[in-house]
Amino acid sequence: MQLKKNIIIAAAALFLMMSSSSAFAWEKNAVFGDPGTDMVVDLAVARPVGIAATAVGCVFWVASLPFTVWSKERLNKAGKNLVVTPGKYAFVRPLGDFQSVE
């Protein structure tokens, strides 16, 4: 009975030490815990969403041309917000880096 109790205590202590050491290994800037998971989520979810947002932004930018072509400032602002920002998010940002999004 005493041996079983000691084994359970040792297993619980080992489990707690292993789980806390992996928490210290995680990067502070990681969104989902560790950089590998951030990269996978970025590649599988965020990049395709960014590419789709760039394509939809291009469509809306072309649709807004009759209203923005008369002013260079409005044309540049619409192009930056609808096309350039999602394009940078999808193609320029480093893989797994969610912090450097402008």
mmCIF file with all atom_site columns, N, CA and C in Angstrom, residues 46-88:
data_model
loop_
_atom_site.group_PDB
_atom_site.id
_atom_site.type_symbol
_atom_site.label_atom_id
_atom_site.label_alt_id
_atom_site.label_comp_id
_atom_site.label_asym_id
_atom_site.label_entity_id
_atom_site.label_seq_id
_atom_site.pdbx_PDB_ins_code
_atom_site.Cartn_x
_atom_site.Cartn_y
_atom_site.Cartn_z
_atom_site.occupancy
_atom_site.B_iso_or_equiv
_atom_site.pdbx_formal_charge
_atom_site.auth_seq_id
_atom_site.auth_comp_id
_atom_site.auth_asym_id
_atom_site.auth_atom_id
_atom_site.pdbx_PDB_model_num
ATOM 1   N N  . ALA A 1 46 ? -4.477  31.663 -41.554 1.00 0.00 ? 46 ALA A N  1
ATOM 2   C CA . ALA A 1 46 ? -4.316  33.112 -41.721 1.00 0.00 ? 46 ALA A CA 1
ATOM 3   C C  . ALA A 1 46 ? -3.873  33.502 -43.124 1.00 0.00 ? 46 ALA A C  1
ATOM 4   N N  . ARG A 1 47 ? -2.967  32.744 -43.732 1.00 0.00 ? 47 ARG A N  1
ATOM 5   C CA . ARG A 1 47 ? -2.511  33.097 -45.086 1.00 0.00 ? 47 ARG A CA 1
ATOM 6   C C  . ARG A 1 47 ? -3.631  32.957 -46.114 1.00 0.00 ? 47 ARG A C  1
ATOM 7   N N  . PRO A 1 48 ? -4.389  31.854 -46.128 1.00 0.00 ? 48 PRO A N  1
ATOM 8   C CA . PRO A 1 48 ? -5.502  31.792 -47.086 1.00 0.00 ? 48 PRO A CA 1
ATOM 9   C C  . PRO A 1 48 ? -6.550  32.884 -46.863 1.00 0.00 ? 48 PRO A C  1
ATOM 10  N N  . VAL A 1 49 ? -6.817  33.219 -45.610 1.00 0.00 ? 49 VAL A N  1
ATOM 11  C CA . VAL A 1 49 ? -7.759  34.310 -45.332 1.00 0.00 ? 49 VAL A CA 1
ATOM 12  C C  . VAL A 1 49 ? -7.189  35.634 -45.827 1.00 0.00 ? 49 VAL A C  1
ATOM 13  N N  . GLY A 1 50 ? -5.897  35.854 -45.653 1.00 0.00 ? 50 GLY A N  1
ATOM 14  C CA . GLY A 1 50 ? -5.254  37.072 -46.145 1.00 0.00 ? 50 GLY A CA 1
ATOM 15  C C  . GLY A 1 50 ? -5.278  37.168 -47.658 1.00 0.00 ? 50 GLY A C  1
ATOM 16  N N  . ILE A 1 51 ? -5.067  36.039 -48.342 1.00 0.00 ? 51 ILE A N  1
ATOM 17  C CA . ILE A 1 51 ? -5.119  36.032 -49.807 1.00 0.00 ? 51 ILE A CA 1
ATOM 18  C C  . ILE A 1 51 ? -6.538  36.316 -50.283 1.00 0.00 ? 51 ILE A C  1
ATOM 19  N N  . ALA A 1 52 ? -7.535  35.703 -49.627 1.00 0.00 ? 52 ALA A N  1
ATOM 20  C CA . ALA A 1 52 ? -8.930  35.967 -49.993 1.00 0.00 ? 52 ALA A CA 1
ATOM 21  C C  . ALA A 1 52 ? -9.297  37.421 -49.720 1.00 0.00 ? 52 ALA A C  1
ATOM 22  N N  . ALA A 1 53 ? -8.815  37.969 -48.613 1.00 0.00 ? 53 ALA A N  1
ATOM 23  C CA . ALA A 1 53 ? -9.099  39.375 -48.302 1.00 0.00 ? 53 ALA A CA 1
ATOM 24  C C  . ALA A 1 53 ? -8.459  40.303 -49.325 1.00 0.00 ? 53 ALA A C  1
ATOM 25  N N  . THR A 1 54 ? -7.283  39.939 -49.819 1.00 0.00 ? 54 THR A N  1
ATOM 26  C CA . THR A 1 54 ? -6.639  40.744 -50.859 1.00 0.00 ? 54 THR A CA 1
ATOM 27  C C  . THR A 1 54 ? -7.453  40.709 -52.144 1.00 0.00 ? 54 THR A C  1
ATOM 28  N N  . ALA A 1 55 ? -7.942  39.529 -52.524 1.00 0.00 ? 55 ALA A N  1
ATOM 29  C CA . ALA A 1 55 ? -8.749  39.409 -53.742 1.00 0.00 ? 55 ALA A CA 1
ATOM 30  C C  . ALA A 1 55 ? -10.062 40.176 -53.619 1.00 0.00 ? 55 ALA A C  1
ATOM 31  N N  . VAL A 1 56 ? -10.735 40.038 -52.489 1.00 0.00 ? 56 VAL A N  1
ATOM 32  C CA . VAL A 1 56 ? -11.990 40.770 -52.270 1.00 0.00 ? 56 VAL A CA 1
ATOM 33  C C  . VAL A 1 56 ? -11.717 42.265 -52.207 1.00 0.00 ? 56 VAL A C  1
ATOM 34  N N  . GLY A 1 57 ? -10.616 42.657 -51.587 1.00 0.00 ? 57 GLY A N  1
ATOM 35  C CA . GLY A 1 57 ? -10.241 44.067 -51.543 1.00 0.00 ? 57 GLY A CA 1
ATOM 36  C C  . GLY A 1 57 ? -9.990  44.637 -52.925 1.00 0.00 ? 57 GLY A C  1
ATOM 37  N N  . CYS A 1 58 ? -9.380  43.838 -53.804 1.00 0.00 ? 58 CYS A N  1
ATOM 38  C CA . CYS A 1 58 ? -9.174  44.291 -55.194 1.00 0.00 ? 58 CYS A CA 1
ATOM 39  C C  . CYS A 1 58 ? -10.503 44.543 -55.888 1.00 0.00 ? 58 CYS A C  1
ATOM 40  N N  . VAL A 1 59 ? -11.458 43.646 -55.676 1.00 0.00 ? 59 VAL A N  1
ATOM 41  C CA . VAL A 1 59 ? -12.787 43.816 -56.288 1.00 0.00 ? 59 VAL A CA 1
ATOM 42  C C  . VAL A 1 59 ? -13.445 45.086 -55.765 1.00 0.00 ? 59 VAL A C  1
ATOM 43  N N  . PHE A 1 60 ? -13.409 45.293 -54.472 1.00 0.00 ? 60 PHE A N  1
ATOM 44  C CA . PHE A 1 60 ? -14.024 46.497 -53.906 1.00 0.00 ? 60 PHE A CA 1
ATOM 45  C C  . PHE A 1 60 ? -13.274 47.762 -54.310 1.00 0.00 ? 60 PHE A C  1
ATOM 46  N N  . TRP A 1 61 ? -11.954 47.662 -54.460 1.00 0.00 ? 61 TRP A N  1
ATOM 47  C CA . TRP A 1 61 ? -11.181 48.826 -54.893 1.00 0.00 ? 61 TRP A CA 1
ATOM 48  C C  . TRP A 1 61 ? -11.567 49.221 -56.313 1.00 0.00 ? 61 TRP A C  1
ATOM 49  N N  . VAL A 1 62 ? -11.707 48.228 -57.194 1.00 0.00 ? 62 VAL A N  1
ATOM 50  C CA . VAL A 1 62 ? -12.137 48.521 -58.568 1.00 0.00 ? 62 VAL A CA 1
ATOM 51  C C  . VAL A 1 62 ? -13.548 49.088 -58.564 1.00 0.00 ? 62 VAL A C  1
ATOM 52  N N  . ALA A 1 63 ? -14.428 48.554 -57.711 1.00 0.00 ? 63 ALA A N  1
ATOM 53  C CA . ALA A 1 63 ? -15.794 49.075 -57.627 1.00 0.00 ? 63 ALA A CA 1
ATOM 54  C C  . ALA A 1 63 ? -15.816 50.500 -57.087 1.00 0.00 ? 63 ALA A C  1
ATOM 55  N N  . SER A 1 64 ? -14.834 50.864 -56.279 1.00 0.00 ? 64 SER A N  1
ATOM 56  C CA . SER A 1 64 ? -14.813 52.219 -55.712 1.00 0.00 ? 64 SER A CA 1
ATOM 57  C C  . SER A 1 64 ? -14.115 53.231 -56.615 1.00 0.00 ? 64 SER A C  1
ATOM 58  N N  . LEU A 1 65 ? -13.531 52.789 -57.712 1.00 0.00 ? 65 LEU A N  1
ATOM 59  C CA . LEU A 1 65 ? -12.795 53.702 -58.590 1.00 0.00 ? 65 LEU A CA 1
ATOM 60  C C  . LEU A 1 65 ? -13.622 54.888 -59.089 1.00 0.00 ? 65 LEU A C  1
ATOM 61  N N  . PRO A 1 66 ? -14.890 54.704 -59.489 1.00 0.00 ? 66 PRO A N  1
ATOM 62  C CA . PRO A 1 66 ? -15.639 55.878 -59.951 1.00 0.00 ? 66 PRO A CA 1
ATOM 63  C C  . PRO A 1 66 ? -15.777 56.977 -58.891 1.00 0.00 ? 66 PRO A C  1
ATOM 64  N N  . PHE A 1 67 ? -15.676 56.603 -57.638 1.00 0.00 ? 67 PHE A N  1
ATOM 65  C CA . PHE A 1 67 ? -15.847 57.574 -56.561 1.00 0.00 ? 67 PHE A CA 1
ATOM 66  C C  . PHE A 1 67 ? -14.516 58.128 -56.046 1.00 0.00 ? 67 PHE A C  1
ATOM 67  N N  . THR A 1 68 ? -13.430 57.381 -56.262 1.00 0.00 ? 68 THR A N  1
ATOM 68  C CA . THR A 1 68 ? -12.148 57.791 -55.697 1.00 0.00 ? 68 THR A CA 1
ATOM 69  C C  . THR A 1 68 ? -11.144 58.283 -56.729 1.00 0.00 ? 68 THR A C  1
ATOM 70  N N  . VAL A 1 69 ? -11.405 58.060 -58.006 1.00 0.00 ? 69 VAL A N  1
ATOM 71  C CA . VAL A 1 69 ? -10.426 58.413 -59.029 1.00 0.00 ? 69 VAL A CA 1
ATOM 72  C C  . VAL A 1 69 ? -10.235 59.923 -59.147 1.00 0.00 ? 69 VAL A C  1
ATOM 73  N N  . TRP A 1 70 ? -11.176 60.696 -58.686 1.00 0.00 ? 70 TRP A N  1
ATOM 74  C CA . TRP A 1 70 ? -11.111 62.150 -58.821 1.00 0.00 ? 70 TRP A CA 1
ATOM 75  C C  . TRP A 1 70 ? -10.173 62.794 -57.817 1.00 0.00 ? 70 TRP A C  1
ATOM 76  N N  . SER A 1 71 ? -9.830  62.067 -56.772 1.00 0.00 ? 71 SER A N  1
ATOM 77  C CA . SER A 1 71 ? -8.923  62.604 -55.761 1.00 0.00 ? 71 SER A CA 1
ATOM 78  C C  . SER A 1 71 ? -7.788  61.602 -55.533 1.00 0.00 ? 71 SER A C  1
ATOM 79  N N  . LYS A 1 72 ? -6.575  62.055 -55.737 1.00 0.00 ? 72 LYS A N  1
ATOM 80  C CA . LYS A 1 72 ? -5.421  61.175 -55.564 1.00 0.00 ? 72 LYS A CA 1
ATOM 81  C C  . LYS A 1 72 ? -5.323  60.668 -54.127 1.00 0.00 ? 72 LYS A C  1
ATOM 82  N N  . GLU A 1 73 ? -5.653  61.527 -53.175 1.00 0.00 ? 73 GLU A N  1
ATOM 83  C CA . GLU A 1 73 ? -5.591  61.144 -51.759 1.00 0.00 ? 73 GLU A CA 1
ATOM 84  C C  . GLU A 1 73 ? -6.577  60.012 -51.456 1.00 0.00 ? 73 GLU A C  1
ATOM 85  N N  . ARG A 1 74 ? -7.820  60.160 -51.930 1.00 0.00 ? 74 ARG A N  1
ATOM 86  C CA . ARG A 1 74 ? -8.823  59.118 -51.687 1.00 0.00 ? 74 ARG A CA 1
ATOM 87  C C  . ARG A 1 74 ? -8.477  57.828 -52.424 1.00 0.00 ? 74 ARG A C  1
ATOM 88  N N  . LEU A 1 75 ? -7.946  57.958 -53.638 1.00 0.00 ? 75 LEU A N  1
ATOM 89  C CA . LEU A 1 75 ? -7.561  56.786 -54.420 1.00 0.00 ? 75 LEU A CA 1
ATOM 90  C C  . LEU A 1 75 ? -6.448  56.010 -53.711 1.00 0.00 ? 75 LEU A C  1
ATOM 91  N N  . ASN A 1 76 ? -5.445  56.718 -53.225 1.00 0.00 ? 76 ASN A N  1
ATOM 92  C CA . ASN A 1 76 ? -4.343  56.067 -52.506 1.00 0.00 ? 76 ASN A CA 1
ATOM 93  C C  . ASN A 1 76 ? -4.805  55.444 -51.192 1.00 0.00 ? 76 ASN A C  1
ATOM 94  N N  . LYS A 1 77 ? -5.683  56.146 -50.477 1.00 0.00 ? 77 LYS A N  1
ATOM 95  C CA . LYS A 1 77 ? -6.182  55.631 -49.199 1.00 0.00 ? 77 LYS A CA 1
ATOM 96  C C  . LYS A 1 77 ? -7.001  54.358 -49.409 1.00 0.00 ? 77 LYS A C  1
ATOM 97  N N  . ALA A 1 78 ? -7.866  54.367 -50.425 1.00 0.00 ? 78 ALA A N  1
ATOM 98  C CA . ALA A 1 78 ? -8.673  53.178 -50.713 1.00 0.00 ? 78 ALA A CA 1
ATOM 99  C C  . ALA A 1 78 ? -7.784  52.015 -51.144 1.00 0.00 ? 78 ALA A C  1
ATOM 100 N N  . GLY A 1 79 ? -6.804  52.291 -51.992 1.00 0.00 ? 79 GLY A N  1
ATOM 101 C CA . GLY A 1 79 ? -5.902  51.228 -52.432 1.00 0.00 ? 79 GLY A CA 1
ATOM 102 C C  . GLY A 1 79 ? -5.085  50.652 -51.295 1.00 0.00 ? 79 GLY A C  1
ATOM 103 N N  . LYS A 1 80 ? -4.630  51.521 -50.407 1.00 0.00 ? 80 LYS A N  1
ATOM 104 C CA . LYS A 1 80 ? -3.827  51.049 -49.269 1.00 0.00 ? 80 LYS A CA 1
ATOM 105 C C  . LYS A 1 80 ? -4.665  50.191 -48.328 1.00 0.00 ? 80 LYS A C  1
ATOM 106 N N  . ASN A 1 81 ? -5.875  50.663 -47.998 1.00 0.00 ? 81 ASN A N  1
ATOM 107 C CA . ASN A 1 81 ? -6.702  49.939 -47.032 1.00 0.00 ? 81 ASN A CA 1
ATOM 108 C C  . ASN A 1 81 ? -7.325  48.668 -47.601 1.00 0.00 ? 81 ASN A C  1
ATOM 109 N N  . LEU A 1 82 ? -7.659  48.670 -48.887 1.00 0.00 ? 82 LEU A N  1
ATOM 110 C CA . LEU A 1 82 ? -8.360  47.524 -49.461 1.00 0.00 ? 82 LEU A CA 1
ATOM 111 C C  . LEU A 1 82 ? -7.437  46.489 -50.095 1.00 0.00 ? 82 LEU A C  1
ATOM 112 N N  . VAL A 1 83 ? -6.258  46.900 -50.560 1.00 0.00 ? 83 VAL A N  1
ATOM 113 C CA . VAL A 1 83 ? -5.392  45.974 -51.291 1.00 0.00 ? 83 VAL A CA 1
ATOM 114 C C  . VAL A 1 83 ? -4.030  45.804 -50.618 1.00 0.00 ? 83 VAL A C  1
ATOM 115 N N  . VAL A 1 84 ? -3.353  46.893 -50.309 1.00 0.00 ? 84 VAL A N  1
ATOM 116 C CA . VAL A 1 84 ? -1.970  46.809 -49.834 1.00 0.00 ? 84 VAL A CA 1
ATOM 117 C C  . VAL A 1 84 ? -1.884  46.190 -48.437 1.00 0.00 ? 84 VAL A C  1
ATOM 118 N N  . THR A 1 85 ? -2.722  46.610 -47.519 1.00 0.00 ? 85 THR A N  1
ATOM 119 C CA . THR A 1 85 ? -2.660  46.081 -46.147 1.00 0.00 ? 85 THR A CA 1
ATOM 120 C C  . THR A 1 85 ? -2.943  44.576 -46.096 1.00 0.00 ? 85 THR A C  1
ATOM 121 N N  . PRO A 1 86 ? -4.035  44.079 -46.726 1.00 0.00 ? 86 PRO A N  1
ATOM 122 C CA . PRO A 1 86 ? -4.215  42.617 -46.732 1.00 0.00 ? 86 PRO A CA 1
ATOM 123 C C  . PRO A 1 86 ? -3.121  41.884 -47.507 1.00 0.00 ? 86 PRO A C  1
ATOM 124 N N  . GLY A 1 87 ? -2.590  42.518 -48.555 1.00 0.00 ? 87 GLY A N  1
ATOM 125 C CA . GLY A 1 87 ? -1.510  41.894 -49.310 1.00 0.00 ? 87 GLY A CA 1
ATOM 126 C C  . GLY A 1 87 ? -0.245  41.747 -48.490 1.00 0.00 ? 87 GLY A C  1
ATOM 127 N N  . LYS A 1 88 ? 0.095   42.768 -47.710 1.00 0.00 ? 88 LYS A N  1
ATOM 128 C CA . LYS A 1 88 ? 1.258   42.673 -46.813 1.00 0.00 ? 88 LYS A CA 1
ATOM 129 C C  . LYS A 1 88 ? 1.030   41.599 -45.754 1.00 0.00 ? 88 LYS A C  1
#
